[in-house]
GROMACS .gro file of C-alpha atoms in nm:
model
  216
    1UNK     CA    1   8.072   1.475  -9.166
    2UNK     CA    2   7.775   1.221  -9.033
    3UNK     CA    3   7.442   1.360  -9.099
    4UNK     CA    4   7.217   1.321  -8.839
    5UNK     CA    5   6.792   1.405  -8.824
    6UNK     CA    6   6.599   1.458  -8.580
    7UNK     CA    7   6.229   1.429  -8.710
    8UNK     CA    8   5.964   1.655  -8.584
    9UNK     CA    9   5.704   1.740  -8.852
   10UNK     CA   10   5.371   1.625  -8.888
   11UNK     CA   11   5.394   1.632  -9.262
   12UNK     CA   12   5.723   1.484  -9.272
   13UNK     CA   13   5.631   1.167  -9.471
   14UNK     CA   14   5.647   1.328  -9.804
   15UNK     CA   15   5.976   1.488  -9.775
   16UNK     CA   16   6.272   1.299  -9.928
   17UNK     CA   17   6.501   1.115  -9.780
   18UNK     CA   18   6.793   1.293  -9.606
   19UNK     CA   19   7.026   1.028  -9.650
   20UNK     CA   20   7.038   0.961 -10.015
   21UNK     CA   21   6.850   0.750 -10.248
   22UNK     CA   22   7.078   0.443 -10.171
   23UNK     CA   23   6.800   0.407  -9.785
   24UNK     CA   24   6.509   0.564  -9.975
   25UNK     CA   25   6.327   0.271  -9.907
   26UNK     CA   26   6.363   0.233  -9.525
   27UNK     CA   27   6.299   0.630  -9.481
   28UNK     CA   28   5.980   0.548  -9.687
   29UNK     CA   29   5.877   0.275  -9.417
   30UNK     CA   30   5.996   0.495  -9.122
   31UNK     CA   31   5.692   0.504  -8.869
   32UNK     CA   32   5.698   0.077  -8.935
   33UNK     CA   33   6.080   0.107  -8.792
   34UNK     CA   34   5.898   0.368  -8.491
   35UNK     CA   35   5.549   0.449  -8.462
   36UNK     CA   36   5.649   0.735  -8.270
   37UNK     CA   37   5.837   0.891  -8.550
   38UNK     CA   38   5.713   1.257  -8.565
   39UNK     CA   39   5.772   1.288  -8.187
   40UNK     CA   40   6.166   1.294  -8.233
   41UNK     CA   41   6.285   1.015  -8.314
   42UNK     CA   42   6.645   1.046  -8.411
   43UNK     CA   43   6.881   0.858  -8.640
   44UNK     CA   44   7.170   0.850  -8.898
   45UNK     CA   45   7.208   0.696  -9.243
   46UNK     CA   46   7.323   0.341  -9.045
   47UNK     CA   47   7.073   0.368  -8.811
   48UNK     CA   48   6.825   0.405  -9.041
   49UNK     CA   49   6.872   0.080  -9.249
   50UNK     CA   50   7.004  -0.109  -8.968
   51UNK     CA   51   6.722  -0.084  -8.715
   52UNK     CA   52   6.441  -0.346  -8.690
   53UNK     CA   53   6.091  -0.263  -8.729
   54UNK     CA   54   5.920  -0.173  -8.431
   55UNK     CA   55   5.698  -0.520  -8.429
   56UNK     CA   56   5.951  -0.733  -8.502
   57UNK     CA   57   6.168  -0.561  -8.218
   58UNK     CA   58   5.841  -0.619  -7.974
   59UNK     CA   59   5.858  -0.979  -8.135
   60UNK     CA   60   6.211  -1.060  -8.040
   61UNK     CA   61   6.168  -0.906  -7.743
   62UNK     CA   62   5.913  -1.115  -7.596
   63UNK     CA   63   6.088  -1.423  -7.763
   64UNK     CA   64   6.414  -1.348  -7.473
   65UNK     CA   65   6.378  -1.496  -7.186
   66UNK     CA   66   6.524  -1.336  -6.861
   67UNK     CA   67   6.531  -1.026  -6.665
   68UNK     CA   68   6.843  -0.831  -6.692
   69UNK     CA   69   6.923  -0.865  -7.121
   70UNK     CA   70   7.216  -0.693  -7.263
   71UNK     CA   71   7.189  -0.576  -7.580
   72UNK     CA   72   7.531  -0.591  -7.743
   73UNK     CA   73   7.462  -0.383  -8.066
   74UNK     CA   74   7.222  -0.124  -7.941
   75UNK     CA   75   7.218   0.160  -8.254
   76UNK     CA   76   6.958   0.371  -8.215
   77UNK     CA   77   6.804   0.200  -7.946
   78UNK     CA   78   6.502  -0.054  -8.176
   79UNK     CA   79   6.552  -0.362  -7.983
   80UNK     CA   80   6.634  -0.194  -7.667
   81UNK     CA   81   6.346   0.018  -7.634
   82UNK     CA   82   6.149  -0.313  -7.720
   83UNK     CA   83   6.304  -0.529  -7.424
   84UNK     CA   84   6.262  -0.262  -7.207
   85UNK     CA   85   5.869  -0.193  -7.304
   86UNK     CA   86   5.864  -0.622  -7.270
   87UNK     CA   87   5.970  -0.570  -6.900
   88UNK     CA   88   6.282  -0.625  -6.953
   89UNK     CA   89   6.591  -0.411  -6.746
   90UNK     CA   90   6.845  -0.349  -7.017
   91UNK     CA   91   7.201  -0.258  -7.090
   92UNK     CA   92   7.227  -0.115  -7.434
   93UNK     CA   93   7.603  -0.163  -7.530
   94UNK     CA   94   7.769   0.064  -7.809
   95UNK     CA   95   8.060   0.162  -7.938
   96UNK     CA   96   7.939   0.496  -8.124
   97UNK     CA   97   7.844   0.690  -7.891
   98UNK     CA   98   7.678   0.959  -8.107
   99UNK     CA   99   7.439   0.675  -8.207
  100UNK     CA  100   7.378   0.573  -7.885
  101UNK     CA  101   7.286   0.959  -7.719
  102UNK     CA  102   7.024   0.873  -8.015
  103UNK     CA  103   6.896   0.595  -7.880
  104UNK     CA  104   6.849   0.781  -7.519
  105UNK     CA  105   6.690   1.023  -7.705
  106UNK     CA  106   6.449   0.758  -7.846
  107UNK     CA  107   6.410   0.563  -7.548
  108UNK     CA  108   6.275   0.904  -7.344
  109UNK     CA  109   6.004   0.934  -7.625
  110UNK     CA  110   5.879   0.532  -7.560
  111UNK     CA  111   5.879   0.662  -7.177
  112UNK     CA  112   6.127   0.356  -7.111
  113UNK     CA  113   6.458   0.495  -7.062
  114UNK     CA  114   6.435   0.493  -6.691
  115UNK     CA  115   6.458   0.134  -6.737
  116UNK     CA  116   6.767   0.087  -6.981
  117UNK     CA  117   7.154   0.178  -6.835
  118UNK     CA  118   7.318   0.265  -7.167
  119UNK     CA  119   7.699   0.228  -7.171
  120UNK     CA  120   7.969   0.339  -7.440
  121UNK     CA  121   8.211   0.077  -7.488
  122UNK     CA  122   8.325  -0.158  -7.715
  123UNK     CA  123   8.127  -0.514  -7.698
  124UNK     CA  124   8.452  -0.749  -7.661
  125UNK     CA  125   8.578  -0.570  -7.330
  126UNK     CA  126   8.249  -0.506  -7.205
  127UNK     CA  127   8.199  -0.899  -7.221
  128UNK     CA  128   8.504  -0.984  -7.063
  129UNK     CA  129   8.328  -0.837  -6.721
  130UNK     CA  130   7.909  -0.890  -6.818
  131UNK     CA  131   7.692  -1.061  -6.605
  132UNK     CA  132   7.340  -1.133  -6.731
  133UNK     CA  133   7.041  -1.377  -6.779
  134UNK     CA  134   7.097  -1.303  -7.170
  135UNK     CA  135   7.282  -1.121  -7.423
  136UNK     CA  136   7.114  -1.020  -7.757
  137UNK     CA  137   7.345  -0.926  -8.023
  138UNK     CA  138   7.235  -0.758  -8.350
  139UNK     CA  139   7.603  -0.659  -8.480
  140UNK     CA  140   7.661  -0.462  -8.826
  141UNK     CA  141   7.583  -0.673  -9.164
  142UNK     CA  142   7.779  -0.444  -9.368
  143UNK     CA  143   7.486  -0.177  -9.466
  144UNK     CA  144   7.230  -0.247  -9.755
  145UNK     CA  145   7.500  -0.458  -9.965
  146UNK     CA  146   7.443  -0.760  -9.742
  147UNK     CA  147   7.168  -0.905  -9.990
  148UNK     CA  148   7.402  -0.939 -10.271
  149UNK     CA  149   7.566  -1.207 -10.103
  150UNK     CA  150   7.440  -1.544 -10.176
  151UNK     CA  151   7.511  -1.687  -9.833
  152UNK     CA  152   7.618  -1.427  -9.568
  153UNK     CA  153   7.836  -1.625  -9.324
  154UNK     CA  154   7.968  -1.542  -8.929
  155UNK     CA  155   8.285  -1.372  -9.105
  156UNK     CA  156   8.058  -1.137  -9.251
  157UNK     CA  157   8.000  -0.974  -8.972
  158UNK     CA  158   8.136  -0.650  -8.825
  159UNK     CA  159   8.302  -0.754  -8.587
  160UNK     CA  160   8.383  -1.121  -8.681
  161UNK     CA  161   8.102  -1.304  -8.565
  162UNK     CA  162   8.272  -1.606  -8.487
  163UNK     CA  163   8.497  -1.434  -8.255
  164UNK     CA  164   8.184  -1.240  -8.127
  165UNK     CA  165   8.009  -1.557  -8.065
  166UNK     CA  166   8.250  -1.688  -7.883
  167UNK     CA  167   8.318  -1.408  -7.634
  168UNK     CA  168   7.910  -1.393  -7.554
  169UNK     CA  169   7.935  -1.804  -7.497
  170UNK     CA  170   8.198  -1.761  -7.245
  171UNK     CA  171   7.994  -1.438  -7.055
  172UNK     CA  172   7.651  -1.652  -7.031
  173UNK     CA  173   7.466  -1.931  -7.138
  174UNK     CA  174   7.195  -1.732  -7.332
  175UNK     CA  175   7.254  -1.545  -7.603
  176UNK     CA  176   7.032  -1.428  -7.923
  177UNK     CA  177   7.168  -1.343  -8.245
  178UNK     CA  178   6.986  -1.198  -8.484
  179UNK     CA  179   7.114  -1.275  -8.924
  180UNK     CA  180   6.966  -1.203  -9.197
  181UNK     CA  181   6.764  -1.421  -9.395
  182UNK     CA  182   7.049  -1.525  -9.643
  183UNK     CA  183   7.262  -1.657  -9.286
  184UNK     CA  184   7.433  -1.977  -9.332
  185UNK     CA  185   7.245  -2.155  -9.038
  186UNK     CA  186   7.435  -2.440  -9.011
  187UNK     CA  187   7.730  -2.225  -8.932
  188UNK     CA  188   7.659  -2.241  -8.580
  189UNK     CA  189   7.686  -2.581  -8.482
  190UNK     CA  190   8.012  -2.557  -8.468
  191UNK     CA  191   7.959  -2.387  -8.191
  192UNK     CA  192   7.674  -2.482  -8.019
  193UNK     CA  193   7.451  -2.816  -8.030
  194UNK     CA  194   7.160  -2.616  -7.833
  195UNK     CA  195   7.052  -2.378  -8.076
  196UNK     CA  196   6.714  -2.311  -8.200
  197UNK     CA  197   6.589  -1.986  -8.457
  198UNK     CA  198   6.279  -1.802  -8.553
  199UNK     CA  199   6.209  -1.631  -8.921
  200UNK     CA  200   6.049  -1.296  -8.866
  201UNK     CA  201   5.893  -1.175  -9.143
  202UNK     CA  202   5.772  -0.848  -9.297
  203UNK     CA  203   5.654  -0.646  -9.613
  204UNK     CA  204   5.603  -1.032  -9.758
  205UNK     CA  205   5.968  -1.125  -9.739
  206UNK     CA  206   6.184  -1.213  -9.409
  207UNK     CA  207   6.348  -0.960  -9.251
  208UNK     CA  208   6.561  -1.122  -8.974
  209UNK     CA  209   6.623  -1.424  -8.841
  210UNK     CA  210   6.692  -1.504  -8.470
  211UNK     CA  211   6.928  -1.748  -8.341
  212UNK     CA  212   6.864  -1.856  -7.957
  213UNK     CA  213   7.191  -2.002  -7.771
  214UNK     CA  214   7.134  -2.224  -7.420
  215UNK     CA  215   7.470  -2.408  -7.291
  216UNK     CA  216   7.309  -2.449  -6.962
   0.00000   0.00000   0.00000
């Protein structure tokens, strides 16, 4: 059964984490991921290691260019409450839909969720029918165990991120990917020539890197 926490307690930030020890470290750097923690926010084990921190999400935000942005990947809503606080209309894409009722939850406590249309569906039919000035895609890099690898690669990914990349080239000519700092960056030009990327770093190491796309 998935475990799920809703946080509400002023004095939560000395009470072990929920999840196991295996995330201990990203429940101890929870209000970095939101600020807004002890107003509600809510999350699941996944959710909690796989969300960016709240000012790296209001980085890469403000690094995407356009009005309407899909985000592909949307979790529990970290980059999608941050393009939508940019000025940004959004469509948060997911396939869990559990996770995503979290990040409407979340959304509601920035004040932003008037501006985000959240849809439940898997990424690779929703692209087969998107229309937008960009897609940002922040897809699953296989939980905490991603480090170990000493080159993580587009096959990595869940889903394939070749095949992902792909399907977002053909649906528009903008498109951000965000790897982690171990990516293989010269993966990509075999599949695009007009590419540039942006280190974001955190807690003295990097956290995330992005990968901007333009065919046009």
């Amino acid at each position: 059964m998935r475990q799920n926490i809703t946080n509400t307690t002023s004095n939560s930030y000395i009470k072990p984490c929920p999840f196991g020890m295996e995330v201990e470290p990203y429940w101890a750097r929870r209000y970095d991921l939101f600020s807004r923690w002890d107003s509600g926010i809510q999350t699941d084990k996944e959710g909690l290691f796989s969300v960016k921190p709240e000012l790296i999400a209001m980085g890469i935000a403000n690094w995407v260019s356009g009005q309407t942005i899909i985000d592909g990947f949307c979790g529990i809503g970290g980059i999608t409450i941050a393009l939508a606080r940019s000025g940004h209309n959004v469509i948060a894409v997911d396939s869990n839909k559990n996770r995503l009722d979290m990040a409407k939850n979340n959304a509601k406590i920035y004040g932003v969720a008037g501006h985000i249309q959240f849809v439940h569906a898997d990424i690779f039919d929703f692209l087969k029918k998107a229309t937008s000035d960009t897609i940002v895609l922040d897809p699953d890099w296989g939980g905490p165990a991603y480090r170990k690898l000493k080159y993580f690669r587009l096959n990595d990914f869940k889903p394939n991120g070749r095949q992902l990349l792909e399907a977002s080239l053909k649906a528009t000519g903008n498109m951000v990917l965000c790897v982690p700092a171990n990516f293989n960056i010269e993966e990509v030009l075999t599949l695009s020539k007009q590419f540039e990327y942006k280190k974001w770093k955190m807690w003295n190491r990097i956290i995330c890197i992005t990968i901007k796309f333009s065919n046009q």
